[in-house]
Amino acid sequence: MDAAPHILVVDDHRDIREPLAAYLEKSGYRASEAADSQSARRLIDRAAIDLVVLDIMMPGEDGLSLCRHLSETTQIPVILLTARTDETDRIVGLEMGADDYMAKPFSPRELLARIKSVLRRVNSLPPQRQPIDASKIQFDGWSLDLARRQLMDPHGIAIPLSAAEFALLDAFLRHPQIILSRDQLLDLTQSRDAGVFDRSIDNQVSRLRKKIEADPKNPLLIKTVRGGGYMFSSTVERS
């Protein structure tokens, strides 16, 4: 029998953190608690965490900084919590790599439903073939610098990418020769919670093809799979 998913609750307010952890355990999950980002980092380093429920406003390192760190160095999904209702917080959080977002005060039942939804989506994603620690990824003479978010063509010319185009190309390069549905691409590019729909993936693919394909109307790198989605067909190498 598989172990129950392990949820880490990170919040500096004990009256939120402890009851939520108890509720999750009562609901069949394993739960750990951390009062700040430093404690959370230590727990994540030594335990197998399946999802982090993370408060944004905390003393010291805030939740957005920790969220970005987790997004860049792990594949652990994050649900952000905040007492603020400003839409900017939501957008920034999703851009930092959060998988979902809830405003305080929240319903534990709704949060539980969102945890189940995020875990279900993450578990349905294809395995990542490209290691997360790659700093540069090469394909068909092109090079993508992940740290600088810079794409260079085979002639060494920098090709500008929007944030959406970078996220889409990054998703393809980490899953080469794998058919990715539009649903999966929405999840891999963190676009679903930003209110993006399936059709926008087609538009983003079209824009990306115009930048990396010799003939965008007859693409050789990003191939359309009828009834399936898209597949990045080129060999990918990391450095």
GROMACS .gro file of C-alpha atoms in nm, residues 41-220:
model
  180
   41ARG     CA    1   1.388   2.438   0.378
   42ARG     CA    2   1.534   2.206   0.642
   43LEU     CA    3   1.224   1.985   0.637
   44ILE     CA    4   1.221   1.970   0.257
   45ASP     CA    5   1.589   1.872   0.253
   46ARG     CA    6   1.540   1.574   0.483
   47ALA     CA    7   1.185   1.455   0.410
   48ALA     CA    8   0.994   1.352   0.099
   49ILE     CA    9   0.737   1.629   0.066
   50ASP     CA   10   0.460   1.589  -0.192
   51LEU     CA   11   0.305   1.937  -0.169
   52VAL     CA   12   0.364   2.262   0.021
   53VAL     CA   13   0.087   2.488   0.153
   54LEU     CA   14   0.275   2.815   0.186
   55ASP     CA   15   0.185   3.147   0.345
   56ILE     CA   16   0.313   3.449   0.151
   57MET     CA   17   0.350   3.700   0.436
   58MET     CA   18   0.606   3.568   0.684
   59PRO     CA   19   0.893   3.728   0.877
   60GLY     CA   20   1.236   3.679   0.725
   61GLU     CA   21   1.227   3.512   0.386
   62ASP     CA   22   0.874   3.551   0.252
   63GLY     CA   23   0.665   3.283   0.086
   64LEU     CA   24   0.717   3.415  -0.267
   65SER     CA   25   1.093   3.378  -0.235
   66LEU     CA   26   1.060   3.023  -0.105
   67CYS     CA   27   0.806   2.943  -0.378
   68ARG     CA   28   1.051   3.058  -0.645
   69HIS     CA   29   1.329   2.850  -0.487
   70LEU     CA   30   1.109   2.539  -0.488
   71SER     CA   31   1.001   2.600  -0.847
   72GLU     CA   32   1.362   2.636  -0.965
   73THR     CA   33   1.514   2.347  -0.769
   74THR     CA   34   1.239   2.089  -0.715
   75GLN     CA   35   0.919   1.958  -0.868
   76ILE     CA   36   0.719   1.999  -0.544
   77PRO     CA   37   0.384   2.169  -0.612
   78VAL     CA   38   0.294   2.476  -0.406
   79ILE     CA   39  -0.039   2.625  -0.298
   80LEU     CA   40   0.001   2.981  -0.175
   81LEU     CA   41  -0.198   3.139   0.109
   82THR     CA   42  -0.231   3.510   0.168
   83ALA     CA   43  -0.439   3.749   0.378
   84ARG     CA   44  -0.432   4.002   0.093
   85THR     CA   45  -0.685   3.994  -0.189
   86ASP     CA   46  -0.481   4.204  -0.433
   87GLU     CA   47  -0.483   4.037  -0.775
   88THR     CA   48  -0.118   4.139  -0.819
   89ASP     CA   49  -0.017   3.900  -0.540
   90ARG     CA   50  -0.198   3.618  -0.719
   91ILE     CA   51  -0.032   3.691  -1.052
   92VAL     CA   52   0.315   3.728  -0.899
   93GLY     CA   53   0.270   3.404  -0.705
   94LEU     CA   54   0.171   3.210  -1.015
   95GLU     CA   55   0.464   3.360  -1.207
   96MET     CA   56   0.693   3.242  -0.926
   97GLY     CA   57   0.577   2.886  -0.995
   98ALA     CA   58   0.284   2.834  -0.758
   99ASP     CA   59   0.028   2.574  -0.866
  100ASP     CA   60  -0.271   2.733  -0.693
  101TYR     CA   61  -0.361   3.025  -0.469
  102MET     CA   62  -0.608   3.082  -0.183
  103ALA     CA   63  -0.694   3.395   0.010
  104LYS     CA   64  -0.740   3.396   0.387
  105PRO     CA   65  -0.971   3.326   0.556
  106PHE     CA   66  -1.019   3.000   0.368
  107SER     CA   67  -1.234   2.691   0.401
  108PRO     CA   68  -1.026   2.385   0.499
  109ARG     CA   69  -1.260   2.174   0.287
  110GLU     CA   70  -1.195   2.390  -0.019
  111LEU     CA   71  -0.821   2.383   0.045
  112LEU     CA   72  -0.836   2.005   0.075
  113ALA     CA   73  -1.018   1.987  -0.259
  114ARG     CA   74  -0.750   2.203  -0.419
  115ILE     CA   75  -0.473   1.988  -0.269
  116LYS     CA   76  -0.636   1.679  -0.418
  117SER     CA   77  -0.673   1.854  -0.755
  118VAL     CA   78  -0.309   1.970  -0.769
  119LEU     CA   79  -0.175   1.628  -0.665
  120ARG     CA   80  -0.397   1.460  -0.924
  121ARG     CA   81  -0.270   1.691  -1.198
  122VAL     CA   82   0.094   1.654  -1.096
  123ASN     CA   83   0.069   1.276  -1.082
  124SER     CA   84  -0.083   1.269  -1.431
  125LEU     CA   85   0.208   1.455  -1.589
  126PRO     CA   86   0.462   1.260  -1.794
  127PRO     CA   87   0.802   1.186  -1.639
  128GLN     CA   88   1.056   1.462  -1.683
  129ARG     CA   89   1.339   1.340  -1.902
  130GLN     CA   90   1.547   1.656  -1.881
  131PRO     CA   91   1.720   1.693  -1.539
  132ILE     CA   92   1.603   1.993  -1.339
  133ASP     CA   93   1.961   2.108  -1.271
  134ALA     CA   94   2.055   2.167  -1.635
  135SER     CA   95   2.180   2.524  -1.684
  136LYS     CA   96   2.180   2.512  -2.064
  137ILE     CA   97   1.982   2.297  -2.303
  138GLN     CA   98   2.082   2.243  -2.667
  139PHE     CA   99   1.868   2.122  -2.956
  140ASP     CA  100   1.923   2.123  -3.333
  141GLY     CA  101   2.200   2.386  -3.306
  142TRP     CA  102   1.995   2.607  -3.071
  143SER     CA  103   2.081   2.679  -2.706
  144LEU     CA  104   1.851   2.783  -2.421
  145ASP     CA  105   2.021   2.933  -2.113
  146LEU     CA  106   1.779   2.861  -1.828
  147ALA     CA  107   1.945   3.091  -1.577
  148ARG     CA  108   1.951   3.391  -1.813
  149ARG     CA  109   1.630   3.285  -1.990
  150GLN     CA  110   1.806   3.349  -2.320
  151LEU     CA  111   1.759   3.161  -2.646
  152MET     CA  112   2.044   3.159  -2.902
  153ASP     CA  113   1.993   3.045  -3.260
  154PRO     CA  114   2.250   2.826  -3.446
  155HIS     CA  115   2.431   3.143  -3.560
  156GLY     CA  116   2.473   3.275  -3.205
  157ILE     CA  117   2.203   3.540  -3.237
  158ALA     CA  118   1.981   3.600  -2.934
  159ILE     CA  119   1.611   3.543  -3.003
  160PRO     CA  120   1.376   3.725  -2.764
  161LEU     CA  121   1.112   3.514  -2.588
  162SER     CA  122   0.808   3.625  -2.394
  163ALA     CA  123   0.753   3.469  -2.051
  164ALA     CA  124   0.486   3.241  -2.199
  165GLU     CA  125   0.710   3.134  -2.489
  166PHE     CA  126   0.999   3.060  -2.253
  167ALA     CA  127   0.777   2.848  -2.026
  168LEU     CA  128   0.641   2.655  -2.324
  169LEU     CA  129   0.983   2.589  -2.478
  170ASP     CA  130   1.120   2.489  -2.137
  171ALA     CA  131   0.835   2.238  -2.097
  172PHE     CA  132   0.902   2.087  -2.439
  173LEU     CA  133   1.277   2.062  -2.380
  174ARG     CA  134   1.229   1.885  -2.048
  175HIS     CA  135   0.995   1.631  -2.211
  176PRO     CA  136   1.140   1.557  -2.557
  177GLN     CA  137   0.989   1.282  -2.773
  178ILE     CA  138   0.684   1.272  -2.544
  179ILE     CA  139   0.334   1.354  -2.667
  180LEU     CA  140   0.200   1.634  -2.446
  181SER     CA  141  -0.171   1.712  -2.444
  182ARG     CA  142  -0.292   2.071  -2.423
  183ASP     CA  143  -0.405   1.999  -2.067
  184GLN     CA  144  -0.056   1.880  -1.973
  185LEU     CA  145   0.106   2.182  -2.136
  186LEU     CA  146  -0.123   2.411  -1.939
  187ASP     CA  147  -0.004   2.246  -1.617
  188LEU     CA  148   0.363   2.234  -1.717
  189THR     CA  149   0.366   2.603  -1.807
  190GLN     CA  150   0.177   2.708  -1.492
  191SER     CA  151  -0.088   2.862  -1.715
  192ARG     CA  152  -0.407   2.692  -1.596
  193ASP     CA  153  -0.447   2.897  -1.279
  194ALA     CA  154  -0.377   3.219  -1.465
  195GLY     CA  155  -0.706   3.176  -1.650
  196VAL     CA  156  -0.555   3.046  -1.973
  197PHE     CA  157  -0.755   2.812  -2.194
  198ASP     CA  158  -0.662   2.527  -2.427
  199ARG     CA  159  -0.682   2.743  -2.739
  200SER     CA  160  -0.412   2.976  -2.604
  201ILE     CA  161  -0.167   2.683  -2.607
  202ASP     CA  162  -0.222   2.653  -2.983
  203ASN     CA  163  -0.153   3.026  -3.021
  204GLN     CA  164   0.162   3.004  -2.808
  205VAL     CA  165   0.287   2.705  -3.007
  206SER     CA  166   0.226   2.899  -3.328
  207ARG     CA  167   0.426   3.198  -3.201
  208LEU     CA  168   0.709   2.976  -3.078
  209ARG     CA  169   0.726   2.792  -3.411
  210LYS     CA  170   0.774   3.124  -3.590
  211LYS     CA  171   1.087   3.179  -3.383
  212ILE     CA  172   1.254   2.836  -3.393
  213GLU     CA  173   1.125   2.657  -3.703
  214ALA     CA  174   1.289   2.699  -4.046
  215ASP     CA  175   0.940   2.668  -4.195
  216PRO     CA  176   0.669   2.731  -3.932
  217LYS     CA  177   0.400   2.598  -4.167
  218ASN     CA  178   0.584   2.265  -4.191
  219PRO     CA  179   0.737   2.232  -3.843
  220LEU     CA  180   1.007   1.974  -3.777
   0.00000   0.00000   0.00000
